[in-house]
mmCIF file of C-alpha atoms and ligand atoms in Angstrom:
data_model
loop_
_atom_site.group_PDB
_atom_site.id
_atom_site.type_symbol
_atom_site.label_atom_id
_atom_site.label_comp_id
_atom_site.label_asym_id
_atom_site.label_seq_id
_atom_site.Cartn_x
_atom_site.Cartn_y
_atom_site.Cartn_z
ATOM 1 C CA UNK A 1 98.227 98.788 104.776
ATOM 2 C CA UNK A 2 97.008 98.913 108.836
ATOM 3 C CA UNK A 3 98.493 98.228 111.483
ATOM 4 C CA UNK A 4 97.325 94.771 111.451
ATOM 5 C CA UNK A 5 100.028 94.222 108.682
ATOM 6 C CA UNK A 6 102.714 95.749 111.331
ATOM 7 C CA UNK A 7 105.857 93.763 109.839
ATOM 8 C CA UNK A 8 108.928 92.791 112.199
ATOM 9 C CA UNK A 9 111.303 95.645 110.648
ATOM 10 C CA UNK A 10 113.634 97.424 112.263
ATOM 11 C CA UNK A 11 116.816 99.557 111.922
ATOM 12 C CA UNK A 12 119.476 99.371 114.184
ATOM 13 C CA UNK A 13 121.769 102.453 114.680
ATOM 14 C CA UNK A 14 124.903 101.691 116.639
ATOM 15 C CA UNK A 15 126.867 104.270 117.717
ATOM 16 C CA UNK A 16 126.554 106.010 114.487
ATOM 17 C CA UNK A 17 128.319 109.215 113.893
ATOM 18 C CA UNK A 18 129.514 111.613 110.659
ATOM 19 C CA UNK A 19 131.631 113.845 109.316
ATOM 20 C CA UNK A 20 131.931 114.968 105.717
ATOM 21 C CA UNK A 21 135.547 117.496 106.141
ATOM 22 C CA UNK A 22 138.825 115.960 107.624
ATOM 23 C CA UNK A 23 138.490 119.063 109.215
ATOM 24 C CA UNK A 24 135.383 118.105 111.152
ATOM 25 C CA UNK A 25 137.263 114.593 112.514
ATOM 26 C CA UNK A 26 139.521 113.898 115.003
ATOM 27 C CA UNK A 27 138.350 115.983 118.226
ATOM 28 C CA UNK A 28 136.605 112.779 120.051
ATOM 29 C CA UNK A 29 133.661 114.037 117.914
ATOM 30 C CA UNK A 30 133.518 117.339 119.210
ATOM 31 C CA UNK A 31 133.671 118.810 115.198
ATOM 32 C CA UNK A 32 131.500 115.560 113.817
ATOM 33 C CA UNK A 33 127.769 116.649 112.869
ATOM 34 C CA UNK A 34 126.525 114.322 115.094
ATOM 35 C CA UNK A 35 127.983 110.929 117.155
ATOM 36 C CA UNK A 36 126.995 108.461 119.550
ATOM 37 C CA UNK A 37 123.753 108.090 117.765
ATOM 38 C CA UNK A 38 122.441 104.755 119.521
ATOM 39 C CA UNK A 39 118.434 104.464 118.119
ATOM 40 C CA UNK A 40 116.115 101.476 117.321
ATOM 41 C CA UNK A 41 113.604 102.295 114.959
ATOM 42 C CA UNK A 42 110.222 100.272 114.781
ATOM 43 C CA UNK A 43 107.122 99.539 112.339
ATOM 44 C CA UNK A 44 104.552 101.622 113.474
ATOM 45 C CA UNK A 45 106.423 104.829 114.999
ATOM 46 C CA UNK A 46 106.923 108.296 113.289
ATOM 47 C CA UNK A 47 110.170 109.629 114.031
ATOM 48 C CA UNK A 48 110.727 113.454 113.789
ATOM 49 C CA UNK A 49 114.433 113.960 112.985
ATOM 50 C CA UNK A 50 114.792 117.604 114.302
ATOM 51 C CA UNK A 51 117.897 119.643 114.845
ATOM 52 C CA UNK A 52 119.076 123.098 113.382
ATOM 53 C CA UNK A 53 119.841 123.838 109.938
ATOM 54 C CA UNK A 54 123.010 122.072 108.984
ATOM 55 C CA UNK A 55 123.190 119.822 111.908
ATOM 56 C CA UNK A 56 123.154 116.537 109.367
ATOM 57 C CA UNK A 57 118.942 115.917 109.567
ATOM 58 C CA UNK A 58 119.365 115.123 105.490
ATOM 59 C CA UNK A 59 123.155 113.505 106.377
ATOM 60 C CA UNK A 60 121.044 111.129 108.526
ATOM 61 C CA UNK A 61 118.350 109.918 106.376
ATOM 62 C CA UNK A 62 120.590 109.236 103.582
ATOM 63 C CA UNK A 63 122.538 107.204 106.504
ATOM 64 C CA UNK A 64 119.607 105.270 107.578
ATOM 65 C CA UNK A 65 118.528 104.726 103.800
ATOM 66 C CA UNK A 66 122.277 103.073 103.444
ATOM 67 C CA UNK A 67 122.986 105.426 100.756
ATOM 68 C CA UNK A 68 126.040 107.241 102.912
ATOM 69 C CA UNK A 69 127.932 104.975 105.130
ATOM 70 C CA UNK A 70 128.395 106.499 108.566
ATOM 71 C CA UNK A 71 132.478 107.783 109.548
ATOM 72 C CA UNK A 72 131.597 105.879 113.046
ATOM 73 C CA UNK A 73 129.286 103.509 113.979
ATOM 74 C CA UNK A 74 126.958 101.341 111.658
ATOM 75 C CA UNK A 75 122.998 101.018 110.490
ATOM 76 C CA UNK A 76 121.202 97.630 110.976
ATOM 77 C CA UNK A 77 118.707 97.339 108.216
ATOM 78 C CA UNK A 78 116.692 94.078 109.762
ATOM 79 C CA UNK A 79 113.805 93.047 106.953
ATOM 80 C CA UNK A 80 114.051 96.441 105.279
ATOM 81 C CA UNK A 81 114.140 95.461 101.652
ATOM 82 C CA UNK A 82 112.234 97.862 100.622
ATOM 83 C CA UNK A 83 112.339 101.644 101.265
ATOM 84 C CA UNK A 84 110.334 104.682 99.715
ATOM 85 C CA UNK A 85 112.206 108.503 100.229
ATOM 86 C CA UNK A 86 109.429 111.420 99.636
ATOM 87 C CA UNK A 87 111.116 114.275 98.406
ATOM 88 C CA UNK A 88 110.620 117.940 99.638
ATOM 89 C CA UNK A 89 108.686 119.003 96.171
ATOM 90 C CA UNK A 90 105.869 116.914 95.302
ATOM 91 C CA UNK A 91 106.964 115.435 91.903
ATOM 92 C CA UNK A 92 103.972 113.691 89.721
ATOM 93 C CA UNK A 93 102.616 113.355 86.172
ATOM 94 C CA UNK A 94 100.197 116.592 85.513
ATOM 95 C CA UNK A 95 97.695 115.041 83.851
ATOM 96 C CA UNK A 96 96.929 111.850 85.538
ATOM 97 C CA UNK A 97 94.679 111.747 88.658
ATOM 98 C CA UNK A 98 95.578 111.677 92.114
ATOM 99 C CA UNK A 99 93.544 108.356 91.969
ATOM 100 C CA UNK A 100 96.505 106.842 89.046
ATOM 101 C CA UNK A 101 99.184 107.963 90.911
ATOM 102 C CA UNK A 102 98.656 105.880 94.216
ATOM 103 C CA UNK A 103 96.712 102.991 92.146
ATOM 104 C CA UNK A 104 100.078 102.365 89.890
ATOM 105 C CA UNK A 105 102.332 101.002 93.010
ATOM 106 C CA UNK A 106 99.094 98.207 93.615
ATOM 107 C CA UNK A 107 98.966 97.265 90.001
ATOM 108 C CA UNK A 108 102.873 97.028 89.479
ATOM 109 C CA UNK A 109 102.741 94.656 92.587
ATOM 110 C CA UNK A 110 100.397 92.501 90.233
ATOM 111 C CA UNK A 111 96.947 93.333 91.439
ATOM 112 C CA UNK A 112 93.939 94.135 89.146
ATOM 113 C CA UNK A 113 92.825 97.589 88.420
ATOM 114 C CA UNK A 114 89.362 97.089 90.521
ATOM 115 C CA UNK A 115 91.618 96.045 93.747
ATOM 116 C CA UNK A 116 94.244 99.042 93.162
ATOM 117 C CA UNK A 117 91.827 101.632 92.338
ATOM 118 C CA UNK A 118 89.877 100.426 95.983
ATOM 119 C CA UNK A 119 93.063 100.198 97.937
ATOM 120 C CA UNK A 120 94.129 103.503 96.089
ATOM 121 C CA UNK A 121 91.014 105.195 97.171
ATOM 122 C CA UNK A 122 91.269 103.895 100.785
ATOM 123 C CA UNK A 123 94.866 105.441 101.034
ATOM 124 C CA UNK A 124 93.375 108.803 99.300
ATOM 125 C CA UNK A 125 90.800 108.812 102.113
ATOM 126 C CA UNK A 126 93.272 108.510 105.151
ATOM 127 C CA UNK A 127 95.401 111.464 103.930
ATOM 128 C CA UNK A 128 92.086 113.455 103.476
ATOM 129 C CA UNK A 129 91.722 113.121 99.805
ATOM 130 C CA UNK A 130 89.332 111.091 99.022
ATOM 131 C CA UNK A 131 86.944 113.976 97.112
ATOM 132 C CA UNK A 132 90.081 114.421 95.060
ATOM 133 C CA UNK A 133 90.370 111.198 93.686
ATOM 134 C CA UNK A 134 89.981 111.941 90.016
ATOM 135 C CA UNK A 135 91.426 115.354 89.964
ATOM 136 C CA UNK A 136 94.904 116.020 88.104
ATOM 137 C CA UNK A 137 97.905 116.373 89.896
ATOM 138 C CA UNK A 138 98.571 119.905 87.923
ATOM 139 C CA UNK A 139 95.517 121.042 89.739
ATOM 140 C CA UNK A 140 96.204 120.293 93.117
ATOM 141 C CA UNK A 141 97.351 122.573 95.361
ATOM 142 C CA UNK A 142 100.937 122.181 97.052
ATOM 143 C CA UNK A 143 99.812 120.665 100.284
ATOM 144 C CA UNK A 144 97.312 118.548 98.478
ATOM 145 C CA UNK A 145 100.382 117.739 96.415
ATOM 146 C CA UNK A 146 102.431 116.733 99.007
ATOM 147 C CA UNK A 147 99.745 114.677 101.147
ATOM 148 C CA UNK A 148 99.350 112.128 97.821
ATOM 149 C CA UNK A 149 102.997 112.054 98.120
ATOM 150 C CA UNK A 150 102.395 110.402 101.122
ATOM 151 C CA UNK A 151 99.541 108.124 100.140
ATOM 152 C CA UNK A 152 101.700 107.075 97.504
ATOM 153 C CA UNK A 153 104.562 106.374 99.532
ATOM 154 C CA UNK A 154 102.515 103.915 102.047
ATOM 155 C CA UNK A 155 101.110 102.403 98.278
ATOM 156 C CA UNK A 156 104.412 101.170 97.263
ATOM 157 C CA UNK A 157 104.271 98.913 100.617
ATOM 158 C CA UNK A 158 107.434 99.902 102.376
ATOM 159 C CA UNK A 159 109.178 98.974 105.222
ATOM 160 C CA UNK A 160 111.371 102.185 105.369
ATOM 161 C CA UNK A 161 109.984 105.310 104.275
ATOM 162 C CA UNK A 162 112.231 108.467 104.803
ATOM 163 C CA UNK A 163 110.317 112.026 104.632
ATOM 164 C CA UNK A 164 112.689 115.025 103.903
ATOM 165 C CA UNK A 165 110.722 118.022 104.962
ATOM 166 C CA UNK A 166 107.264 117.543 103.757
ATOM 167 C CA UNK A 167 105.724 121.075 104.744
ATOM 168 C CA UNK A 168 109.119 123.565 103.998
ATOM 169 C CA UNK A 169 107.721 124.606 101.260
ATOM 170 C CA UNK A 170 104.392 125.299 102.197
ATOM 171 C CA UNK A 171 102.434 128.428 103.954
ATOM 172 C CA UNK A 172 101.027 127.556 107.705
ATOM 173 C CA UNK A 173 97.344 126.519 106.725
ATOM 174 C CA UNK A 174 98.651 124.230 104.268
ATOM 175 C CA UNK A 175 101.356 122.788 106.215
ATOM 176 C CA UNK A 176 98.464 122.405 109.158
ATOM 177 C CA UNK A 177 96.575 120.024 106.709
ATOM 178 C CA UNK A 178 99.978 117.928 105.831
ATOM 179 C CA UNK A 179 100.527 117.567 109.682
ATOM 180 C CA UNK A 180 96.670 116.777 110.665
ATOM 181 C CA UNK A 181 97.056 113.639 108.140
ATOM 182 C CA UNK A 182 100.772 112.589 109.494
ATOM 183 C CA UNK A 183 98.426 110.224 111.722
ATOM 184 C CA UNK A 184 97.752 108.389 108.996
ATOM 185 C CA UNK A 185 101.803 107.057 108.460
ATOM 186 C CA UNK A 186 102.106 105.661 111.928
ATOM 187 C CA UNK A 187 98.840 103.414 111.254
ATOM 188 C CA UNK A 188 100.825 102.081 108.285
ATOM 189 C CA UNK A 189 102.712 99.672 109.628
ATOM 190 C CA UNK A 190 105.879 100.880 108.385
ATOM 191 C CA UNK A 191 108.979 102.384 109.728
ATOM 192 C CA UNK A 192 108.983 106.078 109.234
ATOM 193 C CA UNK A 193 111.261 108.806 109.544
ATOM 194 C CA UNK A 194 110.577 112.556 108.907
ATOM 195 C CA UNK A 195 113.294 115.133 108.954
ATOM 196 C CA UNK A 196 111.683 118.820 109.908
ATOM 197 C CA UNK A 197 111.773 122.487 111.407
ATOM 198 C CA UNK A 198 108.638 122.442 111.876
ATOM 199 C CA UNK A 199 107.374 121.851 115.348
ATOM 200 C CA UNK A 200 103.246 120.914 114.038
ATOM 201 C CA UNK A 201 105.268 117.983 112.417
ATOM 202 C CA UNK A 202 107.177 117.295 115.121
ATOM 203 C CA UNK A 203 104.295 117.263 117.568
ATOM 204 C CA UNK A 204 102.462 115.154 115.223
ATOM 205 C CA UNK A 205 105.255 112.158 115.130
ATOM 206 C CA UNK A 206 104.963 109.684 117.732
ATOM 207 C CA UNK A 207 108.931 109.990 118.623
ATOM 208 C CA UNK A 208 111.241 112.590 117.866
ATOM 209 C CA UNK A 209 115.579 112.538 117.352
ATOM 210 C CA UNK A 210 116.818 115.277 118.284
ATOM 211 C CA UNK A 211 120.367 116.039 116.296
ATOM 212 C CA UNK A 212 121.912 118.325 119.268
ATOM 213 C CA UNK A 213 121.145 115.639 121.872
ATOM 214 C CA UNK A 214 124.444 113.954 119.580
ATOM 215 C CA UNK A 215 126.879 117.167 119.172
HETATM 216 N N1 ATP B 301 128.037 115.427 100.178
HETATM 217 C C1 ATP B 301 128.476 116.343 101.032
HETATM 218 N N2 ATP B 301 129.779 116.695 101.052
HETATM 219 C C2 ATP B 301 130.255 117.593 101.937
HETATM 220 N N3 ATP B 301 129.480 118.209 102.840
HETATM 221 C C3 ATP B 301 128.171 117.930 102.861
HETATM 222 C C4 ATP B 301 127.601 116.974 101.957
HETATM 223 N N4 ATP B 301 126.273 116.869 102.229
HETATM 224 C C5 ATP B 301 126.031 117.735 103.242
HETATM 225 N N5 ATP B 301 127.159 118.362 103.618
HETATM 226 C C6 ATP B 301 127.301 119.342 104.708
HETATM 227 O O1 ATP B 301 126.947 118.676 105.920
HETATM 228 C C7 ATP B 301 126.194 119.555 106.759
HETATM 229 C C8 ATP B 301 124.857 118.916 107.112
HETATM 230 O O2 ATP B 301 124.031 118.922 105.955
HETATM 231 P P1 ATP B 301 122.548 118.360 105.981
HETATM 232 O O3 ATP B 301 121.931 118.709 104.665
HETATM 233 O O4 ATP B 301 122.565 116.940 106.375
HETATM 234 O O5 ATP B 301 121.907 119.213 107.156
HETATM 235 P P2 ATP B 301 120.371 119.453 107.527
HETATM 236 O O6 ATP B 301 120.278 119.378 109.005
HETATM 237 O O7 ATP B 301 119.518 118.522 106.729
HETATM 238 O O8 ATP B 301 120.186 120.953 107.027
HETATM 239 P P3 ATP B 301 118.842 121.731 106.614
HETATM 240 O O9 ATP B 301 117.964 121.734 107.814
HETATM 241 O O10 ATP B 301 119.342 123.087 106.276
HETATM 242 O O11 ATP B 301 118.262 121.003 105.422
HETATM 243 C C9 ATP B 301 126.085 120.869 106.016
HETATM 244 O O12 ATP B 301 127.126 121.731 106.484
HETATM 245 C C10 ATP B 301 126.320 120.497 104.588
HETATM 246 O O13 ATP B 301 126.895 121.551 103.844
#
């Protein structure tokens, strides 16, 4: 996917605030996680969702994916049929190549192992994996790992794809080679959202949220 194939998606947050405790209701928000949260998210843009530890970065994803529905406010999921969640550890079948695992989401859409395999590989190359193509996920290393993660998140084409953390686990040179490839989400067309500490991700989004800008 480029940006030629840019769809019309959007999601709409309106006024969208939470709280999981009674104990956190009831002050005009003053004890909610966050509130007010008024945001359009398009196709195309890279949103870092930043705030400190605890102040609802995860809360809000799960909101956005419609998988918690917000104490105040509501989510506008306009053509967002499909969405994609990458996961803070890179989860994969050891002995199948990088190559299968971003190929598979082509073929399940229908399309011939020649035409997956070449999409595949044109994915691999944008997240800087292309020379990796046939090795097995066991022997890549974590921010390898996480980068087909990626790949294989734009491969299953969708409109939403929600990024919890993608270098936490990983030391500074390999979280510099995760963020140097982020470029590579906001040419996909899709709407993306990446909650993070870490300010080489955040620099690397095109937009950020910032959490305490809605305490
Ligand atoms: N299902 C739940 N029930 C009750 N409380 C919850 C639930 N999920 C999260 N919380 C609480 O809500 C707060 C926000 O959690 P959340 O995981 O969204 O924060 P975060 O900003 O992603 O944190 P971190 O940066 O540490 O991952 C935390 O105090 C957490 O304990």
């Amino acid at each position: 996917m480029n940006a030629a194939d840019k769809t019309d998606a959007m999601v709409l947050l309106h006024d969208v605030g939470h709280a999981f405790h009674a104990n956190q209701r009831g002050h005009d928000g003053a004890d909610m996680l966050f509130h007010g949260l008024t945001r359009r998210l398009d196709a195309g843009h890279v949103y870092a969702l930043i705030g400190p530890s605890g102040s609802g970065k995860s809360t809000l994803l799960s909101i956005i994916a419609g998988w918690i529905a917000p104490l105040e406010g509501s989510v506008e999921r306009v053509h967002c049929e499909q969405l994609h969640w990458v996961q803070q550890n890179p989860h994969g079948v050891a002995h199948r190549s990088a190559l299968d695992h971003v190929a598979l989401p082509f073929i399940a859409r229908g399309e011939r192992r020649e035409a997956a395999n070449r999409h595949a590989l044109g994915l691999l190359a944008a997240f800087g994996l292309g020379s990796l193509a046939m090795r097995r996920f066991c022997d890549l290393s974590g921010g390898e790992a996480q980068r087909l993660m990626l790949a294989r998140g734009v491969a299953t084409s969708p409109q939403l794809l929600l990024v919890d953390e993608p270098t936490a686990q990983l030391d500074r040179h390999t979280a510099r080679e995760v963020n140097d490839h982020l470029h590579a989400l906001s040419r996909s067309g899709v709407i993306v959202v990446i909650a993070t500490h870490d300010p080489d991700t955040r620099d690397a989004c095109t937009d950020v949220i910032d959490l305490r800008d809605y305490q």
